[in-house]
Amino acid sequence: MELGARAAVLAGIGSWLPPRIVTNEELAGELDTSDAWIRTRTGIGSRHVSAPGTATSDLAVEAGSRALKSAGAAEADAVLVATTTPDRPCPATAPEVASRLGLGTVPAFDVAAVCSGFVYGLAVASGLIASGSARRVLLIGADTYSTILDPADRTTRAVFGDGAGAVVLRAGQASEVGALGPFDLGSDGAFADLITVPGGGSRQPVGGDRYFRMQGKKVFRRAVAQMAASSRAVLERTGWTVADVDRVVAHQANQRILDAVAAELGVPAGRVVSQIERVGNTSAASIPLALADAALGGGLRPGHRVLLTAFGGGLTWGSTVLRWPDVAPVAG
Ligand code: COA
């Protein structure tokens, strides 16, 4: 195989949602909000929330084992966990996940790019494969936002849910169905404070605010503009037009954001994958969860030309493309 022709090919996909479902009505019983407000402003009807004591690695192991099963693989050469809610500040969550999955002493590390973490992780995994450092990579997007939300913050409590999604990427040829295309990645740290957990890091090691804070309105506008711009950039690099795209799988932050990105790009609503009504915003897990859900539901079919685009804290963003392969997702 020629080094230059090596590409990362999607070989399996798995997902995991904690069983407990929290409806808008349940939130409205506790906070000053309503089903009507949440549905109208976000399109979310319910979200999954982990049982107290559950850590992100617990979700990651569930999704990771399902992705390996979907790929028919018992081994991987590297494990990446994209997350904003690691089990602890140190060490990273991925080594423990690799160990619990029985993958031995393979390289394992976390990817910290908030809601863009899964797309950043795809880019890192592609690089490991293209350089010949790995032949099979397990990438897991997993988040347990219920552990960092302010119980009194009606806005973030309405939006975020817990979950994990994972893919297995194998070395293959760029011309194969399932091969990841080029990437567009970016960041703008001048707006780091728009989405932040201020405390618990080296800036405020003690006494700081440990809850997730988001300036929703300011983030909304940037999310739409940046996902549309990044999508255009990656399509141009791929040589696809917007009309070539069969499915857009964007980070599931808000149904109004998905609608606005589609309108901005000129993609018909029927080509936009959305799972947000049932899961809310699951951060790094949202794209693999939506892919698995759409593939299982028949909305995403082998051969479809798929555009992936994400936006999140950092600020960060990223996009890539692939033709959807004939894989059988394993969901839980
Ligand atoms: N229930 C009822 N009212 C609520 C509410 C809730 N759950 N959350 C906020 N409100 C109120 C606000 O207090 C505000 O009231 P005011 O006008 O009296 O001040 C009003 O609704 C409007 O709030 P605002 O924050 O402007 O709402 P919004 O329409 O922007 O929706 C988000 C909030 C978070 C849903 C939306 O801004 C969003 O999705 N932002 C982008 C998130 C994103 O893209 N993240 C990407 C990375 S994760």
mmCIF file of C-alpha atoms and ligand atoms in Angstrom:
data_model
loop_
_atom_site.group_PDB
_atom_site.id
_atom_site.type_symbol
_atom_site.label_atom_id
_atom_site.label_comp_id
_atom_site.label_asym_id
_atom_site.label_seq_id
_atom_site.Cartn_x
_atom_site.Cartn_y
_atom_site.Cartn_z
ATOM 1 C CA MET A 1 0.000 0.000 0.000
ATOM 2 C CA GLU A 2 1.333 3.417 -0.901
ATOM 3 C CA LEU A 3 1.745 5.715 2.105
ATOM 4 C CA GLY A 4 0.131 8.639 0.305
ATOM 5 C CA ALA A 5 -2.962 6.607 -0.517
ATOM 6 C CA ARG A 6 -3.594 5.465 3.067
ATOM 7 C CA ALA A 7 -6.861 6.792 4.387
ATOM 8 C CA ALA A 8 -8.987 6.184 7.474
ATOM 9 C CA VAL A 9 -12.061 4.135 6.557
ATOM 10 C CA LEU A 10 -15.085 3.870 8.840
ATOM 11 C CA ALA A 11 -15.470 0.182 9.715
ATOM 12 C CA GLY A 12 -17.903 0.150 12.635
ATOM 13 C CA ILE A 13 -20.110 2.369 14.795
ATOM 14 C CA GLY A 14 -21.642 1.987 18.227
ATOM 15 C CA SER A 15 -23.664 4.128 20.585
ATOM 16 C CA TRP A 16 -24.820 4.187 24.176
ATOM 17 C CA LEU A 17 -27.393 6.283 25.988
ATOM 18 C CA PRO A 18 -27.951 5.967 29.732
ATOM 19 C CA PRO A 19 -31.420 4.491 30.302
ATOM 20 C CA ARG A 20 -32.922 7.327 32.353
ATOM 21 C CA ILE A 21 -34.907 9.791 30.225
ATOM 22 C CA VAL A 22 -35.638 13.256 31.607
ATOM 23 C CA THR A 23 -38.553 14.919 29.844
ATOM 24 C CA ASN A 24 -39.150 18.648 29.530
ATOM 25 C CA GLU A 25 -42.131 18.208 31.850
ATOM 26 C CA GLU A 26 -39.863 16.732 34.526
ATOM 27 C CA LEU A 27 -37.491 19.717 34.227
ATOM 28 C CA ALA A 28 -40.458 22.098 34.401
ATOM 29 C CA GLY A 29 -41.427 20.502 37.708
ATOM 30 C CA GLU A 30 -38.111 21.598 39.135
ATOM 31 C CA LEU A 31 -37.126 24.775 37.264
ATOM 32 C CA ASP A 32 -38.900 27.886 35.938
ATOM 33 C CA THR A 33 -39.314 26.540 32.393
ATOM 34 C CA SER A 34 -41.879 24.766 30.217
ATOM 35 C CA ASP A 35 -42.127 22.087 27.550
ATOM 36 C CA ALA A 36 -43.355 24.777 25.140
ATOM 37 C CA TRP A 37 -40.328 27.061 25.739
ATOM 38 C CA ILE A 38 -37.781 24.272 25.396
ATOM 39 C CA ARG A 39 -39.395 22.807 22.259
ATOM 40 C CA THR A 40 -39.836 26.162 20.560
ATOM 41 C CA ARG A 41 -36.348 27.503 21.351
ATOM 42 C CA THR A 42 -34.368 24.253 20.919
ATOM 43 C CA GLY A 43 -36.486 21.449 19.388
ATOM 44 C CA ILE A 44 -35.605 19.243 22.378
ATOM 45 C CA GLY A 45 -38.283 17.069 23.987
ATOM 46 C CA SER A 46 -36.186 14.920 26.319
ATOM 47 C CA ARG A 47 -32.614 13.933 27.121
ATOM 48 C CA HIS A 48 -30.838 10.965 28.724
ATOM 49 C CA VAL A 49 -29.154 11.485 32.087
ATOM 50 C CA SER A 50 -26.696 9.148 33.792
ATOM 51 C CA ALA A 51 -27.304 7.705 37.236
ATOM 52 C CA PRO A 52 -25.345 9.492 39.998
ATOM 53 C CA GLY A 53 -21.861 8.020 40.296
ATOM 54 C CA THR A 54 -21.583 7.287 36.563
ATOM 55 C CA ALA A 55 -18.376 8.557 34.972
ATOM 56 C CA THR A 56 -17.652 9.341 31.325
ATOM 57 C CA SER A 57 -15.457 6.230 31.041
ATOM 58 C CA ASP A 58 -18.501 4.093 31.910
ATOM 59 C CA LEU A 59 -20.386 5.490 28.908
ATOM 60 C CA ALA A 60 -17.281 5.357 26.710
ATOM 61 C CA VAL A 61 -16.710 1.646 27.450
ATOM 62 C CA GLU A 62 -20.331 0.864 26.508
ATOM 63 C CA ALA A 63 -20.141 2.750 23.187
ATOM 64 C CA GLY A 64 -16.601 1.567 22.443
ATOM 65 C CA SER A 65 -17.429 -2.113 22.920
ATOM 66 C CA ARG A 66 -20.412 -1.721 20.590
ATOM 67 C CA ALA A 67 -18.313 -0.020 17.907
ATOM 68 C CA LEU A 68 -15.758 -2.856 18.085
ATOM 69 C CA LYS A 69 -18.591 -5.394 17.757
ATOM 70 C CA SER A 70 -20.000 -3.465 14.782
ATOM 71 C CA ALA A 71 -16.566 -3.580 13.131
ATOM 72 C CA GLY A 72 -16.082 -7.255 13.995
ATOM 73 C CA ALA A 73 -12.829 -6.246 15.681
ATOM 74 C CA ALA A 74 -11.318 -7.391 18.971
ATOM 75 C CA GLU A 75 -8.273 -5.124 18.818
ATOM 76 C CA ALA A 76 -7.290 -1.547 18.082
ATOM 77 C CA ASP A 77 -3.880 0.128 17.767
ATOM 78 C CA ALA A 78 -4.973 3.351 19.484
ATOM 79 C CA VAL A 79 -7.883 4.627 21.579
ATOM 80 C CA LEU A 80 -9.002 8.258 21.533
ATOM 81 C CA VAL A 81 -11.698 9.674 23.787
ATOM 82 C CA ALA A 82 -13.130 13.062 22.846
ATOM 83 C CA THR A 83 -14.684 14.577 25.966
ATOM 84 C CA THR A 84 -15.217 17.730 28.016
ATOM 85 C CA THR A 85 -16.105 15.702 31.094
ATOM 86 C CA PRO A 86 -13.110 13.434 31.749
ATOM 87 C CA ASP A 87 -13.327 11.162 34.778
ATOM 88 C CA ARG A 88 -10.758 13.448 36.490
ATOM 89 C CA PRO A 89 -8.330 16.225 35.471
ATOM 90 C CA CYS A 90 -5.455 13.698 35.404
ATOM 91 C CA PRO A 91 -4.838 11.174 33.965
ATOM 92 C CA ALA A 92 -6.826 11.169 30.721
ATOM 93 C CA THR A 93 -9.905 8.956 30.421
ATOM 94 C CA ALA A 94 -8.803 7.036 27.295
ATOM 95 C CA PRO A 95 -6.126 4.786 28.892
ATOM 96 C CA GLU A 96 -8.627 3.459 31.435
ATOM 97 C CA VAL A 97 -11.203 2.930 28.678
ATOM 98 C CA ALA A 98 -8.642 1.027 26.575
ATOM 99 C CA SER A 99 -7.752 -1.151 29.549
ATOM 100 C CA ARG A 100 -11.378 -1.880 30.461
ATOM 101 C CA LEU A 101 -12.097 -2.801 26.839
ATOM 102 C CA GLY A 102 -9.290 -5.367 26.998
ATOM 103 C CA LEU A 103 -7.245 -3.545 24.361
ATOM 104 C CA GLY A 104 -4.005 -3.886 26.308
ATOM 105 C CA THR A 105 -1.241 -1.298 26.353
ATOM 106 C CA VAL A 106 -2.086 0.594 23.169
ATOM 107 C CA PRO A 107 -1.554 4.380 22.952
ATOM 108 C CA ALA A 108 -4.584 6.143 24.426
ATOM 109 C CA PHE A 109 -5.309 9.811 25.006
ATOM 110 C CA ASP A 110 -8.132 12.337 25.230
ATOM 111 C CA VAL A 111 -9.081 14.977 22.686
ATOM 112 C CA ALA A 112 -10.296 18.252 24.239
ATOM 113 C CA ALA A 113 -12.220 20.324 21.698
ATOM 114 C CA VAL A 114 -15.618 20.463 23.467
ATOM 115 C CA CYS A 115 -18.508 19.927 21.003
ATOM 116 C CA SER A 116 -16.064 19.733 18.063
ATOM 117 C CA GLY A 117 -14.139 16.955 19.827
ATOM 118 C CA PHE A 118 -15.431 14.107 17.677
ATOM 119 C CA VAL A 119 -14.490 15.798 14.387
ATOM 120 C CA TYR A 120 -11.094 16.788 15.826
ATOM 121 C CA GLY A 121 -10.723 13.166 16.920
ATOM 122 C CA LEU A 122 -11.506 11.947 13.399
ATOM 123 C CA ALA A 123 -8.742 14.211 12.094
ATOM 124 C CA VAL A 124 -6.217 12.919 14.662
ATOM 125 C CA ALA A 125 -7.192 9.294 13.963
ATOM 126 C CA SER A 126 -6.845 9.922 10.215
ATOM 127 C CA GLY A 127 -3.389 11.323 10.828
ATOM 128 C CA LEU A 128 -2.343 8.276 12.891
ATOM 129 C CA ILE A 129 -3.540 5.996 10.109
ATOM 130 C CA ALA A 130 -2.152 8.040 7.205
ATOM 131 C CA SER A 131 1.289 8.209 8.878
ATOM 132 C CA GLY A 132 1.355 4.452 9.368
ATOM 133 C CA SER A 133 1.361 4.769 13.179
ATOM 134 C CA ALA A 134 -1.885 2.814 13.493
ATOM 135 C CA ARG A 135 -3.925 0.461 11.324
ATOM 136 C CA ARG A 136 -7.083 0.525 13.436
ATOM 137 C CA VAL A 137 -8.224 3.319 15.769
ATOM 138 C CA LEU A 138 -11.141 3.346 18.196
ATOM 139 C CA LEU A 139 -12.493 6.885 18.560
ATOM 140 C CA ILE A 140 -15.130 7.518 21.211
ATOM 141 C CA GLY A 141 -17.054 10.752 21.788
ATOM 142 C CA ALA A 142 -18.420 10.603 25.331
ATOM 143 C CA ASP A 143 -19.815 13.216 27.668
ATOM 144 C CA THR A 144 -21.586 13.312 31.005
ATOM 145 C CA TYR A 145 -22.663 16.958 31.109
ATOM 146 C CA SER A 146 -25.073 16.200 33.945
ATOM 147 C CA THR A 147 -21.965 16.239 36.171
ATOM 148 C CA ILE A 148 -20.992 19.821 35.243
ATOM 149 C CA LEU A 149 -24.353 21.573 34.790
ATOM 150 C CA ASP A 150 -25.483 24.091 37.392
ATOM 151 C CA PRO A 151 -28.655 22.511 38.829
ATOM 152 C CA ALA A 152 -30.211 26.003 38.946
ATOM 153 C CA ASP A 153 -29.373 26.966 35.320
ATOM 154 C CA ARG A 154 -32.598 26.395 33.380
ATOM 155 C CA THR A 155 -30.988 27.100 30.011
ATOM 156 C CA THR A 156 -28.110 24.585 30.081
ATOM 157 C CA ARG A 157 -30.228 22.010 31.962
ATOM 158 C CA ALA A 158 -32.769 22.231 29.116
ATOM 159 C CA VAL A 159 -30.188 21.769 26.380
ATOM 160 C CA PHE A 160 -27.596 19.192 27.453
ATOM 161 C CA GLY A 161 -27.842 15.429 27.858
ATOM 162 C CA ASP A 162 -25.447 12.522 28.460
ATOM 163 C CA GLY A 163 -24.343 9.895 25.936
ATOM 164 C CA ALA A 164 -21.524 8.263 24.012
ATOM 165 C CA GLY A 165 -20.894 7.282 20.398
ATOM 166 C CA ALA A 166 -17.886 5.539 18.902
ATOM 167 C CA VAL A 167 -16.400 4.564 15.574
ATOM 168 C CA VAL A 168 -13.695 2.153 14.484
ATOM 169 C CA LEU A 169 -11.481 3.502 11.717
ATOM 170 C CA ARG A 170 -9.229 1.171 9.736
ATOM 171 C CA ALA A 171 -6.444 1.770 7.265
ATOM 172 C CA GLY A 172 -7.656 1.698 3.690
ATOM 173 C CA GLN A 173 -7.628 3.578 0.432
ATOM 174 C CA ALA A 174 -8.907 7.112 -0.099
ATOM 175 C CA SER A 175 -11.049 5.841 -2.989
ATOM 176 C CA GLU A 176 -12.985 3.363 -0.797
ATOM 177 C CA VAL A 177 -16.552 3.930 0.367
ATOM 178 C CA GLY A 178 -16.273 4.962 4.030
ATOM 179 C CA ALA A 179 -12.936 6.770 3.622
ATOM 180 C CA LEU A 180 -12.760 10.085 5.468
ATOM 181 C CA GLY A 181 -12.129 13.002 3.153
ATOM 182 C CA PRO A 182 -10.218 16.201 3.789
ATOM 183 C CA PHE A 183 -10.737 18.204 6.965
ATOM 184 C CA ASP A 184 -11.415 21.827 7.734
ATOM 185 C CA LEU A 185 -10.528 22.618 11.350
ATOM 186 C CA GLY A 186 -10.280 25.914 13.189
ATOM 187 C CA SER A 187 -10.393 27.724 16.504
ATOM 188 C CA ASP A 188 -10.775 31.215 17.920
ATOM 189 C CA GLY A 189 -9.518 31.453 21.503
ATOM 190 C CA ALA A 190 -10.424 35.141 21.670
ATOM 191 C CA PHE A 191 -13.920 33.895 22.533
ATOM 192 C CA ALA A 192 -12.884 31.256 25.073
ATOM 193 C CA ASP A 193 -15.240 32.718 27.675
ATOM 194 C CA LEU A 194 -18.420 32.142 25.626
ATOM 195 C CA ILE A 195 -18.439 28.431 26.573
ATOM 196 C CA THR A 196 -16.462 27.656 29.720
ATOM 197 C CA VAL A 197 -16.053 25.809 32.981
ATOM 198 C CA PRO A 198 -14.072 28.582 34.734
ATOM 199 C CA GLY A 199 -12.874 26.706 37.816
ATOM 200 C CA GLY A 200 -10.877 23.583 38.508
ATOM 201 C CA GLY A 201 -8.033 24.307 36.106
ATOM 202 C CA SER A 202 -4.691 26.049 36.650
ATOM 203 C CA ARG A 203 -6.268 29.535 36.266
ATOM 204 C CA GLN A 204 -8.621 29.017 39.211
ATOM 205 C CA PRO A 205 -7.404 25.850 40.930
ATOM 206 C CA VAL A 206 -9.460 26.384 44.071
ATOM 207 C CA GLY A 207 -12.702 28.141 44.805
ATOM 208 C CA GLY A 208 -13.600 28.756 41.151
ATOM 209 C CA ASP A 209 -16.935 28.079 39.490
ATOM 210 C CA ARG A 210 -16.962 24.358 38.560
ATOM 211 C CA TYR A 211 -20.132 24.613 36.460
ATOM 212 C CA PHE A 212 -20.470 24.794 32.682
ATOM 213 C CA ARG A 213 -21.355 28.326 31.526
ATOM 214 C CA MET A 214 -22.551 29.287 28.053
ATOM 215 C CA GLN A 215 -23.512 32.644 26.550
ATOM 216 C CA GLY A 216 -26.143 31.036 24.352
ATOM 217 C CA LYS A 217 -27.187 33.923 22.144
ATOM 218 C CA LYS A 218 -23.625 34.910 21.190
ATOM 219 C CA VAL A 219 -22.714 31.263 20.598
ATOM 220 C CA PHE A 220 -25.788 30.704 18.426
ATOM 221 C CA ARG A 221 -24.841 33.263 15.778
ATOM 222 C CA ARG A 222 -21.238 32.087 15.589
ATOM 223 C CA ALA A 223 -22.255 28.427 15.461
ATOM 224 C CA VAL A 224 -24.422 29.006 12.395
ATOM 225 C CA ALA A 225 -21.913 31.172 10.519
ATOM 226 C CA GLN A 226 -18.905 28.987 11.343
ATOM 227 C CA MET A 227 -20.473 25.595 10.592
ATOM 228 C CA ALA A 228 -21.711 26.964 7.254
ATOM 229 C CA ALA A 229 -18.286 28.445 6.390
ATOM 230 C CA SER A 230 -16.409 25.314 7.469
ATOM 231 C CA SER A 231 -18.815 23.122 5.489
ATOM 232 C CA ARG A 232 -18.259 25.199 2.372
ATOM 233 C CA ALA A 233 -14.478 25.006 2.850
ATOM 234 C CA VAL A 234 -14.429 21.220 3.160
ATOM 235 C CA LEU A 235 -16.805 20.733 0.237
ATOM 236 C CA GLU A 236 -14.559 22.859 -1.932
ATOM 237 C CA ARG A 237 -11.507 20.819 -0.892
ATOM 238 C CA THR A 238 -13.408 17.609 -1.648
ATOM 239 C CA GLY A 239 -14.674 18.790 -5.007
ATOM 240 C CA TRP A 240 -18.325 18.339 -4.025
ATOM 241 C CA THR A 241 -21.071 20.910 -4.471
ATOM 242 C CA VAL A 242 -23.838 21.386 -1.910
ATOM 243 C CA ALA A 243 -26.159 19.525 -4.310
ATOM 244 C CA ASP A 244 -23.868 16.453 -4.064
ATOM 245 C CA VAL A 245 -24.479 16.157 -0.320
ATOM 246 C CA ASP A 246 -27.101 13.521 0.568
ATOM 247 C CA ARG A 247 -26.945 13.981 4.343
ATOM 248 C CA VAL A 248 -25.660 16.711 6.656
ATOM 249 C CA VAL A 249 -24.814 15.487 10.147
ATOM 250 C CA ALA A 250 -24.064 18.609 12.160
ATOM 251 C CA HIS A 251 -23.338 18.838 15.873
ATOM 252 C CA GLN A 252 -26.759 18.603 17.516
ATOM 253 C CA ALA A 253 -26.781 21.826 19.552
ATOM 254 C CA ASN A 254 -30.220 23.217 18.787
ATOM 255 C CA GLN A 255 -32.796 22.399 16.067
ATOM 256 C CA ARG A 256 -32.899 26.098 15.149
ATOM 257 C CA ILE A 257 -29.123 26.011 14.551
ATOM 258 C CA LEU A 258 -29.482 22.898 12.347
ATOM 259 C CA ASP A 259 -32.260 24.624 10.366
ATOM 260 C CA ALA A 260 -30.242 27.832 10.013
ATOM 261 C CA VAL A 261 -27.078 26.019 8.849
ATOM 262 C CA ALA A 262 -29.126 24.108 6.263
ATOM 263 C CA ALA A 263 -30.773 27.321 5.056
ATOM 264 C CA GLU A 264 -27.418 29.116 4.900
ATOM 265 C CA LEU A 265 -25.912 26.281 2.830
ATOM 266 C CA GLY A 266 -29.029 25.759 0.704
ATOM 267 C CA VAL A 267 -29.458 22.110 1.806
ATOM 268 C CA PRO A 268 -33.090 20.855 1.784
ATOM 269 C CA ALA A 269 -34.401 20.101 5.300
ATOM 270 C CA GLY A 270 -34.950 16.428 4.396
ATOM 271 C CA ARG A 271 -31.210 15.929 4.053
ATOM 272 C CA VAL A 272 -30.408 17.162 7.563
ATOM 273 C CA VAL A 273 -30.065 14.411 10.168
ATOM 274 C CA SER A 274 -31.556 15.301 13.542
ATOM 275 C CA GLN A 275 -31.844 13.275 16.718
ATOM 276 C CA ILE A 276 -31.991 16.299 18.996
ATOM 277 C CA GLU A 277 -35.644 15.910 19.972
ATOM 278 C CA ARG A 278 -34.789 12.716 21.913
ATOM 279 C CA VAL A 279 -31.236 13.338 23.183
ATOM 280 C CA GLY A 280 -30.565 17.087 23.338
ATOM 281 C CA ASN A 281 -26.989 18.291 22.980
ATOM 282 C CA THR A 282 -24.594 15.469 23.933
ATOM 283 C CA SER A 283 -21.448 17.456 23.042
ATOM 284 C CA ALA A 284 -18.630 15.190 21.735
ATOM 285 C CA ALA A 285 -21.083 12.285 21.454
ATOM 286 C CA SER A 286 -23.640 14.064 19.294
ATOM 287 C CA ILE A 287 -22.307 13.297 15.804
ATOM 288 C CA PRO A 288 -21.616 9.563 16.273
ATOM 289 C CA LEU A 289 -24.935 9.174 18.141
ATOM 290 C CA ALA A 290 -26.795 10.886 15.272
ATOM 291 C CA LEU A 291 -24.941 8.811 12.655
ATOM 292 C CA ALA A 292 -25.764 5.527 14.416
ATOM 293 C CA ASP A 293 -29.380 6.550 14.947
ATOM 294 C CA ALA A 294 -29.871 7.620 11.320
ATOM 295 C CA ALA A 295 -28.151 4.504 9.943
ATOM 296 C CA LEU A 296 -30.334 2.255 12.129
ATOM 297 C CA GLY A 297 -33.490 4.184 11.198
ATOM 298 C CA GLY A 298 -32.781 3.982 7.461
ATOM 299 C CA GLY A 299 -32.375 7.725 6.993
ATOM 300 C CA LEU A 300 -28.675 7.244 6.312
ATOM 301 C CA ARG A 301 -27.886 4.565 3.724
ATOM 302 C CA PRO A 302 -24.749 3.023 2.247
ATOM 303 C CA GLY A 303 -23.364 5.215 -0.537
ATOM 304 C CA HIS A 304 -24.850 8.441 0.809
ATOM 305 C CA ARG A 305 -22.457 11.376 0.563
ATOM 306 C CA VAL A 306 -22.273 12.701 4.122
ATOM 307 C CA LEU A 307 -21.049 16.071 5.376
ATOM 308 C CA LEU A 308 -20.058 16.225 9.064
ATOM 309 C CA THR A 309 -19.702 19.630 10.724
ATOM 310 C CA ALA A 310 -19.278 20.690 14.339
ATOM 311 C CA PHE A 311 -18.857 23.781 16.471
ATOM 312 C CA GLY A 312 -18.117 24.174 20.156
ATOM 313 C CA GLY A 313 -16.223 25.773 22.998
ATOM 314 C CA GLY A 314 -12.753 27.052 22.396
ATOM 315 C CA LEU A 315 -14.174 28.280 20.178
ATOM 316 C CA THR A 316 -13.514 25.339 17.879
ATOM 317 C CA TRP A 317 -15.024 24.011 14.669
ATOM 318 C CA GLY A 318 -14.389 21.303 12.137
ATOM 319 C CA SER A 319 -15.843 19.516 9.129
ATOM 320 C CA THR A 320 -15.142 16.479 6.989
ATOM 321 C CA VAL A 321 -16.927 14.242 4.475
ATOM 322 C CA LEU A 322 -17.329 10.559 3.706
ATOM 323 C CA ARG A 323 -19.459 8.229 1.624
ATOM 324 C CA TRP A 324 -21.449 6.168 4.117
ATOM 325 C CA PRO A 325 -20.196 2.553 4.219
ATOM 326 C CA ASP A 326 -22.248 -0.613 4.609
ATOM 327 C CA VAL A 327 -21.830 -0.973 8.374
ATOM 328 C CA ALA A 328 -24.329 -2.292 10.923
ATOM 329 C CA PRO A 329 -24.445 0.048 13.931
ATOM 330 C CA VAL A 330 -24.722 -1.514 17.378
ATOM 331 C CA ALA A 331 -26.786 0.729 19.659
ATOM 332 C CA GLY A 332 -27.549 0.524 23.348
HETATM 333 N N1 COA B 1 -37.082 28.206 30.046
HETATM 334 C C1 COA B 1 -37.694 29.380 29.990
HETATM 335 N N2 COA B 1 -37.065 30.539 29.705
HETATM 336 C C2 COA B 1 -35.747 30.463 29.488
HETATM 337 C C3 COA B 1 -35.024 29.257 29.514
HETATM 338 C C4 COA B 1 -35.766 28.082 29.818
HETATM 339 N N3 COA B 1 -35.194 26.854 29.863
HETATM 340 N N4 COA B 1 -33.732 29.496 29.228
HETATM 341 C C5 COA B 1 -33.635 30.819 29.026
HETATM 342 N N5 COA B 1 -34.837 31.405 29.176
HETATM 343 C C6 COA B 1 -35.187 32.809 29.055
HETATM 344 C C7 COA B 1 -34.013 33.720 29.341
HETATM 345 O O1 COA B 1 -33.906 33.953 30.724
HETATM 346 C C8 COA B 1 -34.397 34.959 28.566
HETATM 347 O O2 COA B 1 -35.323 35.694 29.304
HETATM 348 P P1 COA B 1 -35.283 37.305 29.280
HETATM 349 O O3 COA B 1 -35.570 37.666 27.846
HETATM 350 O O4 COA B 1 -36.334 37.665 30.245
HETATM 351 O O5 COA B 1 -33.891 37.677 29.693
HETATM 352 C C9 COA B 1 -35.118 34.397 27.339
HETATM 353 O O6 COA B 1 -35.535 33.077 27.699
HETATM 354 C C10 COA B 1 -34.247 34.331 26.109
HETATM 355 O O7 COA B 1 -32.998 33.740 26.487
HETATM 356 P P2 COA B 1 -31.856 33.484 25.490
HETATM 357 O O8 COA B 1 -30.675 32.886 26.189
HETATM 358 O O9 COA B 1 -31.671 34.718 24.681
HETATM 359 O O10 COA B 1 -32.586 32.341 24.618
HETATM 360 P P3 COA B 1 -32.191 31.765 23.237
HETATM 361 O O11 COA B 1 -33.353 31.836 22.351
HETATM 362 O O12 COA B 1 -30.875 32.298 22.753
HETATM 363 O O13 COA B 1 -32.002 30.210 23.586
HETATM 364 C C11 COA B 1 -30.194 28.654 23.817
HETATM 365 C C12 COA B 1 -30.979 29.774 24.474
HETATM 366 C C13 COA B 1 -29.080 28.200 24.743
HETATM 367 C C14 COA B 1 -31.153 27.493 23.591
HETATM 368 C C15 COA B 1 -29.618 29.150 22.478
HETATM 369 O O14 COA B 1 -29.049 30.411 22.638
HETATM 370 C C16 COA B 1 -28.613 28.229 21.876
HETATM 371 O O15 COA B 1 -28.943 27.138 21.449
HETATM 372 N N6 COA B 1 -27.351 28.690 21.755
HETATM 373 C C17 COA B 1 -26.305 27.989 21.057
HETATM 374 C C18 COA B 1 -25.797 26.779 21.752
HETATM 375 C C19 COA B 1 -24.693 26.186 20.919
HETATM 376 O O16 COA B 1 -24.632 26.302 19.731
HETATM 377 N N7 COA B 1 -23.749 25.544 21.496
HETATM 378 C C20 COA B 1 -22.676 25.053 20.645
HETATM 379 C C21 COA B 1 -21.657 24.399 21.376
HETATM 380 S S1 COA B 1 -22.287 23.407 22.654
#
